[in-house]
Amino acid sequence: KRFGNIFLGVQPTFGYEGDPMRLLFAKSASPHHGFAAFYTYLEFIFKADCMLHFGTHGSLEFMPGKQVGMSGTCYPDRLISVLPNLYYYAANNPSEATIAKRRAYASTISYLTPPADNAGLYKGLQELSELVKSYQGLRENEQR
């Protein structure tokens, strides 16, 4: 079966050495050449059919540009260009999924995070917890 052009890659870092978060809220900065080249390669050289982002906290949607009404001068618009952008996003984080929709034209695919169970305490910590509870119980009895 053929599913189109599939490229599996890790999104490049979006900051600069020494200050990896510099671009996150900078309005006048621009992404480094490696970040821009990644998206350019996928669209024009590899000729990807679409982009599928996995996970939360991607960086395309946080690149410099307007918050609403994206235009060709905004980096998310320049970088994603005309590629369809599918974003696999946790259903318990709708605020960031909305940013991905608004700023990177993402069509989000939601999933529920798997249920977690309390792992409990182990060895010495369990014993310490019981001693603290016992002490608290004794203090409550003394105060009565």
Tab-separated table of C-alpha atoms in Angstrom:
chain	number	residue	atom	x	y	z
A	1	LYS	CA	0.000	0.000	0.000
A	2	ARG	CA	1.118	3.550	-0.622
A	3	PHE	CA	0.170	6.273	1.821
A	4	GLY	CA	1.898	9.218	0.140
A	5	ASN	CA	5.120	10.879	1.151
A	6	ILE	CA	5.789	9.988	4.757
A	7	PHE	CA	8.727	11.527	6.580
A	8	LEU	CA	9.277	10.859	10.263
A	9	GLY	CA	11.404	13.523	11.897
A	10	VAL	CA	11.895	15.464	15.074
A	11	GLN	CA	11.002	19.130	14.971
A	12	PRO	CA	14.202	21.172	15.350
A	13	THR	CA	14.778	23.231	18.455
A	14	PHE	CA	13.384	26.704	18.091
A	15	GLY	CA	15.635	28.782	20.308
A	16	TYR	CA	19.219	29.799	20.275
A	17	GLU	CA	22.109	28.365	22.231
A	18	GLY	CA	22.112	29.765	25.737
A	19	ASP	CA	18.496	30.956	25.469
A	20	PRO	CA	16.275	28.203	24.051
A	21	MET	CA	13.050	30.061	24.886
A	22	ARG	CA	14.085	33.323	23.208
A	23	LEU	CA	11.692	33.017	20.293
A	24	LEU	CA	8.714	31.887	22.291
A	25	PHE	CA	7.325	35.375	22.858
A	26	ALA	CA	9.673	37.519	20.772
A	27	LYS	CA	7.808	39.622	18.244
A	28	SER	CA	10.824	40.854	16.290
A	29	ALA	CA	12.986	37.709	16.216
A	30	SER	CA	13.005	35.052	13.534
A	31	PRO	CA	13.523	31.289	13.672
A	32	HIS	CA	17.059	30.082	13.043
A	33	HIS	CA	17.900	28.730	9.602
A	34	GLY	CA	17.676	25.077	10.683
A	35	PHE	CA	14.087	25.481	11.843
A	36	ALA	CA	13.037	27.286	8.667
A	37	ALA	CA	14.941	24.809	6.473
A	38	PHE	CA	13.103	21.875	8.083
A	39	TYR	CA	9.695	23.109	6.913
A	40	THR	CA	11.035	24.273	3.547
A	41	TYR	CA	12.576	20.854	2.927
A	42	LEU	CA	9.382	19.003	3.799
A	43	GLU	CA	7.249	21.085	1.456
A	44	PHE	CA	9.483	21.775	-1.529
A	45	ILE	CA	12.159	19.045	-1.617
A	46	PHE	CA	10.508	16.046	0.025
A	47	LYS	CA	7.097	17.164	-1.272
A	48	ALA	CA	5.157	15.983	1.773
A	49	ASP	CA	1.414	15.544	1.332
A	50	CYS	CA	0.682	16.880	4.813
A	51	MET	CA	2.294	17.604	8.157
A	52	LEU	CA	1.371	15.570	11.223
A	53	HIS	CA	2.578	16.962	14.543
A	54	PHE	CA	2.556	14.717	17.611
A	55	GLY	CA	2.559	15.816	21.211
A	56	THR	CA	2.042	19.006	23.095
A	57	HIS	CA	4.334	22.015	23.156
A	58	GLY	CA	5.364	22.096	19.541
A	59	SER	CA	6.982	25.316	18.491
A	60	LEU	CA	5.562	26.164	15.065
A	61	GLU	CA	2.487	27.790	16.578
A	62	PHE	CA	4.643	29.882	18.931
A	63	MET	CA	6.868	31.435	16.279
A	64	PRO	CA	6.853	35.248	16.035
A	65	GLY	CA	3.859	36.845	14.352
A	66	LYS	CA	0.389	38.146	15.074
A	67	GLN	CA	-1.813	36.306	17.546
A	68	VAL	CA	-4.838	36.342	15.232
A	69	GLY	CA	-5.353	36.993	11.534
A	70	MET	CA	-2.101	35.400	10.368
A	71	SER	CA	-0.493	36.799	7.229
A	72	GLY	CA	2.530	36.101	5.059
A	73	THR	CA	4.692	38.155	7.407
A	74	CYS	CA	3.982	35.815	10.334
A	75	TYR	CA	6.383	32.905	10.748
A	76	PRO	CA	3.789	30.182	11.409
A	77	ASP	CA	2.126	31.138	8.118
A	78	ARG	CA	5.425	31.285	6.230
A	79	LEU	CA	6.666	27.964	7.596
A	80	ILE	CA	3.564	25.774	7.253
A	81	SER	CA	2.690	27.480	3.958
A	82	VAL	CA	0.035	25.427	2.155
A	83	LEU	CA	0.751	22.051	3.768
A	84	PRO	CA	-2.252	20.594	5.587
A	85	ASN	CA	-1.329	20.552	9.273
A	86	LEU	CA	-2.764	17.744	11.388
A	87	TYR	CA	-1.985	17.947	15.086
A	88	TYR	CA	-2.404	14.996	17.446
A	89	TYR	CA	-3.257	16.765	20.707
A	90	ALA	CA	-4.225	15.627	24.195
A	91	ALA	CA	-7.898	16.355	24.882
A	92	ASN	CA	-7.021	17.696	28.337
A	93	ASN	CA	-5.124	20.661	26.856
A	94	PRO	CA	-7.672	22.543	24.746
A	95	SER	CA	-6.061	25.950	25.239
A	96	GLU	CA	-2.827	25.005	23.456
A	97	ALA	CA	-4.743	23.075	20.807
A	98	THR	CA	-6.654	26.294	20.113
A	99	ILE	CA	-3.367	28.160	19.633
A	100	ALA	CA	-2.222	25.495	17.165
A	101	LYS	CA	-5.507	25.887	15.259
A	102	ARG	CA	-5.417	29.674	15.272
A	103	ARG	CA	-1.735	30.253	14.568
A	104	ALA	CA	-0.639	27.177	12.558
A	105	TYR	CA	-3.881	26.244	10.780
A	106	ALA	CA	-3.921	22.887	12.548
A	107	SER	CA	-6.746	20.418	12.342
A	108	THR	CA	-6.504	18.773	15.734
A	109	ILE	CA	-7.034	15.103	16.419
A	110	SER	CA	-7.764	14.715	20.112
A	111	TYR	CA	-6.937	11.748	22.290
A	112	LEU	CA	-7.557	11.034	25.930
A	113	THR	CA	-4.549	10.573	28.128
A	114	PRO	CA	-4.352	7.056	29.539
A	115	PRO	CA	-5.671	6.620	33.058
A	116	ALA	CA	-3.075	6.656	35.794
A	117	ASP	CA	-3.122	4.709	39.008
A	118	ASN	CA	-1.541	5.728	42.270
A	119	ALA	CA	1.796	3.924	42.451
A	120	GLY	CA	1.957	4.345	46.199
A	121	LEU	CA	5.018	4.723	48.358
A	122	TYR	CA	7.822	2.237	48.667
A	123	LYS	CA	9.862	0.821	51.526
A	124	GLY	CA	11.128	3.556	53.830
A	125	LEU	CA	8.710	6.190	52.557
A	126	GLN	CA	5.701	4.004	53.372
A	127	GLU	CA	7.007	3.507	56.899
A	128	LEU	CA	7.692	7.252	57.277
A	129	SER	CA	4.181	8.055	56.059
A	130	GLU	CA	2.668	5.707	58.640
A	131	LEU	CA	4.799	7.214	61.442
A	132	VAL	CA	3.718	10.752	60.470
A	133	LYS	CA	0.047	9.717	60.427
A	134	SER	CA	0.468	8.041	63.815
A	135	TYR	CA	2.127	11.174	65.244
A	136	GLN	CA	-0.644	13.385	63.844
A	137	GLY	CA	-3.254	11.079	65.399
A	138	LEU	CA	-1.537	11.270	68.815
A	139	ARG	CA	-1.392	15.064	68.670
A	140	GLU	CA	-5.088	15.265	67.798
A	141	ASN	CA	-5.933	12.988	70.763
A	142	GLU	CA	-3.834	15.155	73.133
A	143	GLN	CA	-5.676	18.275	72.046
A	144	ARG	CA	-9.068	16.775	72.930
